[in-house]
mmCIF file of C-alpha atoms in Angstrom:
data_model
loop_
_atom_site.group_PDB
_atom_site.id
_atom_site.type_symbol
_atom_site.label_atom_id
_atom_site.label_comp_id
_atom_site.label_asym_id
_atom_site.label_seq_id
_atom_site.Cartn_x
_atom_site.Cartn_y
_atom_site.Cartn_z
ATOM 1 C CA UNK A 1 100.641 98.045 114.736
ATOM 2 C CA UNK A 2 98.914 95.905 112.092
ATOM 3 C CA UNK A 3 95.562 97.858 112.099
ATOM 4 C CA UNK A 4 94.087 100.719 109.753
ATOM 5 C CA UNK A 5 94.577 104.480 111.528
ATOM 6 C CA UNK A 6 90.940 104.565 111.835
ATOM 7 C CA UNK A 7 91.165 101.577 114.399
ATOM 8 C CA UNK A 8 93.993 102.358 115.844
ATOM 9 C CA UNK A 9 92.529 105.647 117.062
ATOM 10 C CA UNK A 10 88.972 104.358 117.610
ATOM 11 C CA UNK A 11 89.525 100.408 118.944
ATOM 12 C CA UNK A 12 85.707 99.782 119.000
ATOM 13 C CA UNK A 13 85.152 101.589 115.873
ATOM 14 C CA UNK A 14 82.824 103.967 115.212
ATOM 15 C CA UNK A 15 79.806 103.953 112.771
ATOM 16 C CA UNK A 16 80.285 106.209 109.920
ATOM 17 C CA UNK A 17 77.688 108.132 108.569
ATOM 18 C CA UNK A 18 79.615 109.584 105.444
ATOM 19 C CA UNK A 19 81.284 107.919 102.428
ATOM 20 C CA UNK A 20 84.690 110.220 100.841
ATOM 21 C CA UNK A 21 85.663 109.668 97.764
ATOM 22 C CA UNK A 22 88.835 111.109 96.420
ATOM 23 C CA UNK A 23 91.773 109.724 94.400
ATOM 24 C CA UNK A 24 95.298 109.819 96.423
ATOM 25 C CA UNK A 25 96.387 112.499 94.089
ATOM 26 C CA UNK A 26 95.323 115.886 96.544
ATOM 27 C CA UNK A 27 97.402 116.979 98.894
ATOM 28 C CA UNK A 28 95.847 116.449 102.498
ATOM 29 C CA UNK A 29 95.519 119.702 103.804
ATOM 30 C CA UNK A 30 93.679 120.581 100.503
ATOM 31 C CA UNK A 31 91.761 117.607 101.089
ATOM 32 C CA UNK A 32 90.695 118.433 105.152
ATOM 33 C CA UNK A 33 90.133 121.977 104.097
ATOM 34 C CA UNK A 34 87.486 121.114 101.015
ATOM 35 C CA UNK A 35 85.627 118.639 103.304
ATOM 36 C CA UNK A 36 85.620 121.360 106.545
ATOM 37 C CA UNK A 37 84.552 123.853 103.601
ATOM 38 C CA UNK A 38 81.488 121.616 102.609
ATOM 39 C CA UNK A 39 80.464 120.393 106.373
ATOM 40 C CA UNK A 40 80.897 124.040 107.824
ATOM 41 C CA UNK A 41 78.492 123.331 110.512
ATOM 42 C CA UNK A 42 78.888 119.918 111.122
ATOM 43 C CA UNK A 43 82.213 119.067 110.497
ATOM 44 C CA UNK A 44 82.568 117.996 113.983
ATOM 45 C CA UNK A 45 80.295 115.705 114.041
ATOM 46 C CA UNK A 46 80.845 113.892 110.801
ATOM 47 C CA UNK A 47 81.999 110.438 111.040
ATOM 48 C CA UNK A 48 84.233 109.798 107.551
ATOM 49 C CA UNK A 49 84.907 106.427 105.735
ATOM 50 C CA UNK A 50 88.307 107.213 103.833
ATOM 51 C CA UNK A 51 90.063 104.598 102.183
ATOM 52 C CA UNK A 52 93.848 105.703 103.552
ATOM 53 C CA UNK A 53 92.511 105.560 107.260
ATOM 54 C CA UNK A 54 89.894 103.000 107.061
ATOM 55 C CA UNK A 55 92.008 100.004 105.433
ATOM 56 C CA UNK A 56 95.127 99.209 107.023
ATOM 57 C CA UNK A 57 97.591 100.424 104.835
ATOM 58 C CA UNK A 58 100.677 98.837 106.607
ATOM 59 C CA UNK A 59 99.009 95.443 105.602
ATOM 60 C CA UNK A 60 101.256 93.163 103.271
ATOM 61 C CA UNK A 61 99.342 93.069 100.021
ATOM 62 C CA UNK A 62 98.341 89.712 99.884
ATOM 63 C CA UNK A 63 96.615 90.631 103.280
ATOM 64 C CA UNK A 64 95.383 93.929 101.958
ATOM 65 C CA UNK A 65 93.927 91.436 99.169
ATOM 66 C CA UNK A 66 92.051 89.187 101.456
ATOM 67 C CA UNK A 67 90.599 92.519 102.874
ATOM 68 C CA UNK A 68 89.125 93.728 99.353
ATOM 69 C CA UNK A 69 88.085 90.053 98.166
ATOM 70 C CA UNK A 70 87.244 88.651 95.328
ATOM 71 C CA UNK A 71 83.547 89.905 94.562
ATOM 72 C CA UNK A 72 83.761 94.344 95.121
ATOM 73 C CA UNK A 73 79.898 94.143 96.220
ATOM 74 C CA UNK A 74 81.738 92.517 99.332
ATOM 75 C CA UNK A 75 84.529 95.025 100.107
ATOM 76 C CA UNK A 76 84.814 97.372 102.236
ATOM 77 C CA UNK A 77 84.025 99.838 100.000
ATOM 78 C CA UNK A 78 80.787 98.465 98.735
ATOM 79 C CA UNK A 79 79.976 98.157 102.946
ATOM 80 C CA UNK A 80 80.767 101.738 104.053
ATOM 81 C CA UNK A 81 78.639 103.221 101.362
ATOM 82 C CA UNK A 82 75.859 101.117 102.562
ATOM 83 C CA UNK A 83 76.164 101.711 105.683
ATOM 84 C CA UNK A 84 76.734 105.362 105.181
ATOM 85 C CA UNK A 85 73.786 108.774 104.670
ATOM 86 C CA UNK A 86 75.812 110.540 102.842
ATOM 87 C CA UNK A 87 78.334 109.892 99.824
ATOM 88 C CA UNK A 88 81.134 112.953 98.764
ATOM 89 C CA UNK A 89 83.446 113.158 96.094
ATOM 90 C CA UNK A 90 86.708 115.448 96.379
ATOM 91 C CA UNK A 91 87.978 116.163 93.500
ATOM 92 C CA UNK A 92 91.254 117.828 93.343
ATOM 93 C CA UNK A 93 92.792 120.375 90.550
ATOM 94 C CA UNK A 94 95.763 117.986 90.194
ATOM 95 C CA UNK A 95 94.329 114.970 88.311
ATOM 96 C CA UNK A 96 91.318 113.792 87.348
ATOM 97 C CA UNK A 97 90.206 110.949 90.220
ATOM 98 C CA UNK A 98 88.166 108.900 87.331
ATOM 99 C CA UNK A 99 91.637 107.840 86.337
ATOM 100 C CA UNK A 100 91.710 105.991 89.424
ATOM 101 C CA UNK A 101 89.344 102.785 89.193
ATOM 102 C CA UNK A 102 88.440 102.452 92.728
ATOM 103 C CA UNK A 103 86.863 105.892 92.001
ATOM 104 C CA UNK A 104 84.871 104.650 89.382
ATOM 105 C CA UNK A 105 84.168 101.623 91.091
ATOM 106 C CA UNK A 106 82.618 103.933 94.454
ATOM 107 C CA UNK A 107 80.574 105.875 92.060
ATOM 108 C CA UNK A 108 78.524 103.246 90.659
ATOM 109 C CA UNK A 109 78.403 101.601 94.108
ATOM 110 C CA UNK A 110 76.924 104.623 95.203
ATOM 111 C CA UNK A 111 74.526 105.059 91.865
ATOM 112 C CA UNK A 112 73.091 101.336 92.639
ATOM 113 C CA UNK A 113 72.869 102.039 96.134
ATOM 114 C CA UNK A 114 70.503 105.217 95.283
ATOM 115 C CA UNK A 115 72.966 107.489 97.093
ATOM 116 C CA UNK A 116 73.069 111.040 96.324
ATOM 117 C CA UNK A 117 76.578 112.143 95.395
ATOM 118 C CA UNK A 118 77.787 115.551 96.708
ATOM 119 C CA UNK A 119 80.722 116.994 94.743
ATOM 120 C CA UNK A 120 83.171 119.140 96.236
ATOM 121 C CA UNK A 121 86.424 120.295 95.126
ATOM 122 C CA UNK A 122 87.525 121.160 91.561
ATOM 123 C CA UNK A 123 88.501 119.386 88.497
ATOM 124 C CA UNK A 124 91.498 119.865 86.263
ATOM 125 C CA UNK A 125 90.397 121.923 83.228
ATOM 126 C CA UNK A 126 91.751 118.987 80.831
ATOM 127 C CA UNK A 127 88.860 117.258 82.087
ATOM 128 C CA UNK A 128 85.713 118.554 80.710
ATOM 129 C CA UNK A 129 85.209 115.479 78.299
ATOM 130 C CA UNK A 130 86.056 112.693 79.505
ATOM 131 C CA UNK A 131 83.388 109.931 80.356
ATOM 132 C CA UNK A 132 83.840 107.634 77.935
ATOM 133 C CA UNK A 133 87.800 107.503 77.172
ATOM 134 C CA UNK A 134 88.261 107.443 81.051
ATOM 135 C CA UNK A 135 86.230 104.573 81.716
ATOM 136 C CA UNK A 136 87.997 102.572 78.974
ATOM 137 C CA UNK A 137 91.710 103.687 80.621
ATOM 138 C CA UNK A 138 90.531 103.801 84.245
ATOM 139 C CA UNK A 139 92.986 101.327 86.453
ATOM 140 C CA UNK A 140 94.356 100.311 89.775
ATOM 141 C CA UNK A 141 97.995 100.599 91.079
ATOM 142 C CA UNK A 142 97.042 96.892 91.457
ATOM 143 C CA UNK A 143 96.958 95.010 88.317
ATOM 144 C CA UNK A 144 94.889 92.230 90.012
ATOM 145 C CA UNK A 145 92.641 95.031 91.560
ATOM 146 C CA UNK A 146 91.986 95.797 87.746
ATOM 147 C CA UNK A 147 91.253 93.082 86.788
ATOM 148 C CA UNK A 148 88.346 92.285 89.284
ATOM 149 C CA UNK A 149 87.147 95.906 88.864
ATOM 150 C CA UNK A 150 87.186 95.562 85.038
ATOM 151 C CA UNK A 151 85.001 92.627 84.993
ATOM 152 C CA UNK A 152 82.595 94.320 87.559
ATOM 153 C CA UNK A 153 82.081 97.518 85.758
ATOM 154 C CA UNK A 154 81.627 95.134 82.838
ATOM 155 C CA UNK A 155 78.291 94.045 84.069
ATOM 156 C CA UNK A 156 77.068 97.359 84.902
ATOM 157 C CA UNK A 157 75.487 99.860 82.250
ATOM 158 C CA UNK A 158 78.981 101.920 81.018
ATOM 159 C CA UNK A 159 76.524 104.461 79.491
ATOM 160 C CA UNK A 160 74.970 105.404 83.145
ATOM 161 C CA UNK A 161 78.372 105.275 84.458
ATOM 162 C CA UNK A 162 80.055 107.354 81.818
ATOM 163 C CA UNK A 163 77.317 110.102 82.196
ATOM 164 C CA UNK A 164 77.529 110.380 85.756
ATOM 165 C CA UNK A 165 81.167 110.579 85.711
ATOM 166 C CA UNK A 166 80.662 113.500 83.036
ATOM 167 C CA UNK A 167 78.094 114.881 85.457
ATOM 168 C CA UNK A 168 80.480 115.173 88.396
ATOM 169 C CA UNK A 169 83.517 116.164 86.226
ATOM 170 C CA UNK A 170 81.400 119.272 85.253
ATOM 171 C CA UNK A 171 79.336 119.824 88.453
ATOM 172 C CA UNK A 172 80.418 123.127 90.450
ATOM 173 C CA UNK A 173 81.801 122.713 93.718
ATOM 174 C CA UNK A 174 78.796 122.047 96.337
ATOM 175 C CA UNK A 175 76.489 120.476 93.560
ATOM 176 C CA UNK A 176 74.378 117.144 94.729
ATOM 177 C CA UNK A 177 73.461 115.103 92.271
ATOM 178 C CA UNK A 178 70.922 112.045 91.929
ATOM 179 C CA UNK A 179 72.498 109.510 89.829
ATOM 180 C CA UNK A 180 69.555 107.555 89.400
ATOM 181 C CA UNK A 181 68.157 110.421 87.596
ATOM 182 C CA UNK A 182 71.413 110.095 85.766
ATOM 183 C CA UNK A 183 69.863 107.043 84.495
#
């Protein structure tokens, strides 16, 4: 079938109520297990927005493409965390997500969206400084995906980004931060 998992499963859809951000590089029980940890009480009734099961990954990627489009306040991305109450990043002890530049790209969605970030998960300890030199090497396994995300995080304020990105690298597990105080 040539529709994301999420769809698949739920044909109607369903509305999500919170945003997940995480990098491809966790394993997935680690990554079930650190959201169950964090939701305890209402993991059940959580409603996620992840990027593996939302977009349809079978998807050609010149299709894929079309999907993401050309400006990322119009993605899908930029929409789910919108749409969504709450916005969670899982980090993972295997690599540090800010690498990745969608990751980047969903923070600062979330900072001008006034979103609260929750971090879960941990960090790998090569990462304690690392704002500014990640932002400048962050990428996509896309090269045009870079490109696009390059010239958007161009136009926002690095500095805010960098120390928010520094803020979650060092948060503990369970922290929420308020990246507009970030600001």
């Amino acid at each position: 079938s040539h529709v994301s998992y999420a769809i698949w499963l739920n044909p109607r859809g369903l509305k999500c109520n919170t945003f997940v951000s995480h990098s491809w590089s966790e394993s997935f029980l680690a990554f079930v297990a650190y959201l169950r940890e964090h939701f305890k009480a209402d993991f059940a009734t959580r409603v996620f927005w992840v990027c593996f099961t939302a977009n349809p990954q079978s998807w050609p990627r010149n299709k894929l493409n079309d999907l993401l489009g050309m400006n990322p306040h119009q993605s899908p991305f930029a929409q789910a965390i919108g749409n969504c109450e709450k916005f969670v990043v899982v980090r993972n002890t295997s690599k540090n997500m800010y690498g990745r530049l969608w990751c980047v790209v969903e923070l600062e969605f979330a900072r001008r969206q006034d979103r609260d970030v929750e971090v879960i998960g941990s960090m790998p300890p090569s990462t304690l400084n690392c704002g500014r030199a990640l932002l400048k090497d962050a990428k996509c396994s896309d090269i045009d995906d870079t490109k696009l995300l390059k010239a958007f995080i161009k136009l926002s304020p690095t500095d805010r980004i960098e120390k928010l990105i520094a803020e979650v690298v060092a948060a503990p597990a369970g922290r929420v931060l308020h990246p507009k105080a970030a600001g």
